[in-house]
Amino acid sequence: MWISDAIDKGLIQPSRVAHHSGGPEAATEWLRSNYHHLPNHLRPQEEELDEFGAFFSTYLLSSFDIVEKPGTKGIGPTPVLCRCELCMRIVNASHLHPKKLYARDKRRADYLMSECIAELASENGLKIDEEMTTRLVTDEKTRRNCAYLAYGHWLIKRLSGESDGPAILALWRLIAWDSRGGMRSGFTLQLNDFHMAETELISTIKNAI
């Protein structure tokens, strides 16, 4: 929201052509070039810019699409602006809409949860089969904990620019949204909730085998 307002007012600039390969590199370059224009409460520490830029790039690319309409920038013969996916999202911040999730994205999120459960069990010397993994992922009593486990795993990978696309957004919504499809009232992401989800899943697996 701040980027959208600042670009429209000319306070900050989008990236120019061909100084990066897109993705994390583009985000980090943009952050460095506009660093001192960012408000203090939004500004990452300089020594954290690479990781923050990598994460920021996965956020923009995995969670948003540009909705073209009058005023969309960078469309047509405007070679001055960089047109990589990341920079196009930055310059068109006011035209970004949350990605629409499809059945394939939700199936992929289930697969990511299954992968992380299998890894968690293995790390704790517990043997589980595919049937139990599927049950944990689909049971409403454990599904949100599974989403926390997988989302936390990918949060760390995203610090180096890795993502799994809209499936990550699907995981986020399993955590942060309520059954009506909106944000849970007063929800904030807390480290303790990740620890609690992992502890409860380990306990559930131990009680089932």
CSV table of C-alpha atoms in Angstrom, one decimal:
chain,number,residue,atom,x,y,z
A,1,MET,CA,0.0,0.0,0.0
A,2,TRP,CA,2.8,2.4,0.8
A,3,ILE,CA,4.7,1.5,-2.4
A,4,SER,CA,1.6,2.2,-4.4
A,5,ASP,CA,1.1,5.7,-2.9
A,6,ALA,CA,4.8,6.6,-3.0
A,7,ILE,CA,5.2,5.7,-6.7
A,8,ASP,CA,2.0,7.5,-7.7
A,9,LYS,CA,3.4,10.6,-5.9
A,10,GLY,CA,6.8,10.3,-7.5
A,11,LEU,CA,8.5,9.8,-4.1
A,12,ILE,CA,10.3,6.6,-5.2
A,13,GLN,CA,11.1,5.1,-8.6
A,14,PRO,CA,10.6,1.7,-10.2
A,15,SER,CA,13.6,-0.2,-11.5
A,16,ARG,CA,15.1,0.6,-14.9
A,17,VAL,CA,15.9,-1.8,-17.6
A,18,ALA,CA,18.4,-4.7,-17.4
A,19,HIS,CA,20.3,-4.3,-14.2
A,20,HIS,CA,19.2,-7.7,-12.8
A,21,SER,CA,17.7,-11.1,-13.7
A,22,GLY,CA,14.4,-10.6,-12.0
A,23,GLY,CA,13.0,-12.2,-8.8
A,24,PRO,CA,15.1,-11.8,-5.6
A,25,GLU,CA,17.8,-9.9,-7.4
A,26,ALA,CA,15.3,-7.3,-8.7
A,27,ALA,CA,13.7,-6.9,-5.3
A,28,THR,CA,17.0,-6.4,-3.6
A,29,GLU,CA,18.3,-3.9,-6.2
A,30,TRP,CA,15.0,-2.0,-5.9
A,31,LEU,CA,15.2,-1.9,-2.1
A,32,ARG,CA,18.8,-0.7,-2.1
A,33,SER,CA,18.1,2.1,-4.6
A,34,ASN,CA,15.1,3.3,-2.6
A,35,TYR,CA,16.4,2.4,0.9
A,36,HIS,CA,16.6,5.9,2.4
A,37,HIS,CA,13.1,6.8,1.1
A,38,LEU,CA,11.5,3.9,3.0
A,39,PRO,CA,9.8,4.9,6.3
A,40,ASN,CA,11.7,3.8,9.3
A,41,HIS,CA,8.9,1.4,10.4
A,42,LEU,CA,9.0,-0.4,7.0
A,43,ARG,CA,12.7,-0.3,6.5
A,44,PRO,CA,14.6,-3.6,6.9
A,45,GLN,CA,18.1,-3.5,8.4
A,46,GLU,CA,20.8,-3.1,5.7
A,47,GLU,CA,22.5,-6.3,6.6
A,48,GLU,CA,19.2,-8.1,6.1
A,49,LEU,CA,18.4,-6.6,2.7
A,50,ASP,CA,19.3,-9.8,0.7
A,51,GLU,CA,17.1,-12.0,2.7
A,52,PHE,CA,14.3,-9.4,2.9
A,53,GLY,CA,14.5,-8.8,-0.8
A,54,ALA,CA,14.3,-12.5,-1.6
A,55,PHE,CA,11.3,-12.9,0.7
A,56,PHE,CA,9.6,-9.8,-0.7
A,57,SER,CA,10.0,-11.1,-4.2
A,58,THR,CA,8.3,-14.4,-3.3
A,59,TYR,CA,5.5,-12.4,-1.7
A,60,LEU,CA,4.8,-10.3,-4.7
A,61,LEU,CA,5.1,-13.1,-7.3
A,62,SER,CA,3.2,-15.8,-5.3
A,63,SER,CA,0.4,-13.7,-3.9
A,64,PHE,CA,-0.5,-11.1,-6.5
A,65,ASP,CA,-1.4,-10.6,-10.1
A,66,ILE,CA,-1.6,-7.4,-12.1
A,67,VAL,CA,-5.1,-6.5,-13.2
A,68,GLU,CA,-4.7,-4.4,-16.3
A,69,LYS,CA,-7.0,-1.4,-16.5
A,70,PRO,CA,-6.6,2.3,-17.4
A,71,GLY,CA,-3.5,3.6,-15.7
A,72,THR,CA,-1.6,0.3,-15.7
A,73,LYS,CA,2.1,1.2,-16.1
A,74,GLY,CA,4.7,-0.5,-18.2
A,75,ILE,CA,2.2,-1.9,-20.7
A,76,GLY,CA,2.9,-1.1,-24.3
A,77,PRO,CA,6.0,0.7,-25.8
A,78,THR,CA,7.6,2.0,-22.6
A,79,PRO,CA,11.2,0.6,-22.8
A,80,VAL,CA,12.5,2.8,-19.9
A,81,LEU,CA,10.9,0.6,-17.2
A,82,CYS,CA,12.1,-2.9,-16.4
A,83,ARG,CA,9.4,-5.3,-17.4
A,84,CYS,CA,10.4,-8.4,-15.3
A,85,GLU,CA,7.6,-9.9,-13.3
A,86,LEU,CA,8.8,-8.4,-10.1
A,87,CYS,CA,9.3,-4.8,-11.3
A,88,MET,CA,6.0,-4.8,-13.1
A,89,ARG,CA,4.3,-5.6,-9.8
A,90,ILE,CA,6.2,-2.9,-7.9
A,91,VAL,CA,5.4,-0.1,-10.4
A,92,ASN,CA,1.8,-1.3,-10.6
A,93,ALA,CA,1.3,-1.8,-6.9
A,94,SER,CA,-2.1,0.0,-7.1
A,95,HIS,CA,-3.2,-2.5,-9.7
A,96,LEU,CA,-2.4,-5.7,-7.8
A,97,HIS,CA,-5.1,-8.1,-6.8
A,98,PRO,CA,-4.7,-11.2,-4.6
A,99,LYS,CA,-4.2,-14.3,-6.8
A,100,LYS,CA,-7.3,-16.4,-7.3
A,101,LEU,CA,-6.6,-19.9,-6.0
A,102,TYR,CA,-7.6,-22.9,-8.1
A,103,ALA,CA,-8.1,-26.5,-7.1
A,104,ARG,CA,-4.6,-27.4,-8.4
A,105,ASP,CA,-3.1,-24.8,-6.0
A,106,LYS,CA,-5.0,-26.3,-3.0
A,107,ARG,CA,-4.0,-29.9,-4.1
A,108,ARG,CA,-0.4,-28.7,-4.3
A,109,ALA,CA,-0.7,-27.2,-0.8
A,110,ASP,CA,-1.9,-30.6,0.5
A,111,TYR,CA,1.1,-32.2,-1.1
A,112,LEU,CA,3.5,-29.7,0.5
A,113,MET,CA,1.9,-30.4,3.9
A,114,SER,CA,2.2,-34.2,3.4
A,115,GLU,CA,5.9,-33.8,2.5
A,116,CYS,CA,6.6,-31.8,5.7
A,117,ILE,CA,4.7,-34.2,7.9
A,118,ALA,CA,6.7,-37.1,6.5
A,119,GLU,CA,9.9,-35.2,7.2
A,120,LEU,CA,8.8,-34.3,10.7
A,121,ALA,CA,8.0,-37.9,11.5
A,122,SER,CA,11.4,-39.1,10.1
A,123,GLU,CA,13.3,-36.4,12.1
A,124,ASN,CA,11.6,-37.7,15.3
A,125,GLY,CA,12.1,-41.4,14.5
A,126,LEU,CA,8.4,-42.0,13.8
A,127,LYS,CA,7.2,-44.2,11.0
A,128,ILE,CA,4.0,-43.2,9.3
A,129,ASP,CA,2.3,-44.4,6.2
A,130,GLU,CA,0.6,-42.4,3.4
A,131,GLU,CA,-2.8,-43.2,4.8
A,132,MET,CA,-2.0,-41.5,8.2
A,133,THR,CA,-0.3,-38.6,6.4
A,134,THR,CA,-3.4,-38.0,4.3
A,135,ARG,CA,-5.6,-38.2,7.4
A,136,LEU,CA,-3.6,-35.6,9.2
A,137,VAL,CA,-3.7,-33.2,6.2
A,138,THR,CA,-7.5,-33.6,5.7
A,139,ASP,CA,-8.8,-33.9,9.3
A,140,GLU,CA,-10.1,-30.5,10.4
A,141,LYS,CA,-8.6,-31.1,13.9
A,142,THR,CA,-5.0,-31.3,12.5
A,143,ARG,CA,-5.2,-29.5,9.1
A,144,ARG,CA,-4.3,-26.1,10.4
A,145,ASN,CA,-1.3,-27.5,12.3
A,146,CYS,CA,-0.2,-29.1,9.1
A,147,ALA,CA,-0.5,-25.8,7.3
A,148,TYR,CA,1.6,-24.1,10.0
A,149,LEU,CA,4.3,-26.8,9.6
A,150,ALA,CA,4.5,-26.4,5.8
A,151,TYR,CA,4.2,-22.6,5.8
A,152,GLY,CA,7.0,-22.3,8.3
A,153,HIS,CA,9.2,-24.7,6.3
A,154,TRP,CA,8.7,-22.5,3.2
A,155,LEU,CA,9.1,-19.2,5.1
A,156,ILE,CA,12.7,-20.2,5.7
A,157,LYS,CA,13.2,-21.3,2.0
A,158,ARG,CA,11.8,-18.0,0.8
A,159,LEU,CA,14.6,-16.1,2.5
A,160,SER,CA,16.8,-17.4,-0.3
A,161,GLY,CA,14.1,-16.7,-3.0
A,162,GLU,CA,12.6,-20.2,-3.2
A,163,SER,CA,8.8,-20.5,-3.4
A,164,ASP,CA,6.2,-22.9,-4.6
A,165,GLY,CA,3.9,-20.3,-6.2
A,166,PRO,CA,0.2,-20.0,-5.2
A,167,ALA,CA,0.3,-23.1,-3.1
A,168,ILE,CA,2.1,-21.0,-0.5
A,169,LEU,CA,-0.8,-18.5,-0.5
A,170,ALA,CA,-3.1,-21.5,0.0
A,171,LEU,CA,-1.2,-22.5,3.1
A,172,TRP,CA,-1.3,-18.9,4.4
A,173,ARG,CA,-5.1,-18.8,4.0
A,174,LEU,CA,-5.5,-22.1,5.9
A,175,ILE,CA,-3.6,-20.5,8.8
A,176,ALA,CA,-4.9,-16.9,8.7
A,177,TRP,CA,-8.4,-17.1,7.3
A,178,ASP,CA,-11.6,-18.3,9.0
A,179,SER,CA,-14.3,-20.6,7.6
A,180,ARG,CA,-16.1,-17.6,6.0
A,181,GLY,CA,-13.1,-16.7,3.8
A,182,GLY,CA,-11.8,-13.7,5.7
A,183,MET,CA,-8.9,-12.9,8.1
A,184,ARG,CA,-9.3,-14.3,11.6
A,185,SER,CA,-10.1,-11.5,13.9
A,186,GLY,CA,-7.0,-10.2,15.6
A,187,PHE,CA,-4.8,-12.7,13.9
A,188,THR,CA,-1.0,-12.2,13.9
A,189,LEU,CA,1.7,-14.7,12.9
A,190,GLN,CA,3.6,-15.8,16.0
A,191,LEU,CA,6.6,-18.0,16.4
A,192,ASN,CA,5.1,-19.9,19.3
A,193,ASP,CA,2.2,-21.0,17.1
A,194,PHE,CA,4.6,-22.8,14.8
A,195,HIS,CA,6.2,-24.5,17.8
A,196,MET,CA,2.8,-25.5,19.1
A,197,ALA,CA,1.7,-26.9,15.8
A,198,GLU,CA,4.8,-29.1,15.5
A,199,THR,CA,4.5,-30.3,19.1
A,200,GLU,CA,0.8,-31.2,18.7
A,201,LEU,CA,1.5,-33.0,15.4
A,202,ILE,CA,4.2,-35.1,16.9
A,203,SER,CA,2.0,-36.0,19.8
A,204,THR,CA,-0.9,-37.0,17.5
A,205,ILE,CA,1.4,-39.2,15.4
A,206,LYS,CA,2.8,-40.9,18.5
A,207,ASN,CA,-0.7,-41.6,19.8
A,208,ALA,CA,-1.7,-43.1,16.5
A,209,ILE,CA,1.1,-45.6,16.0
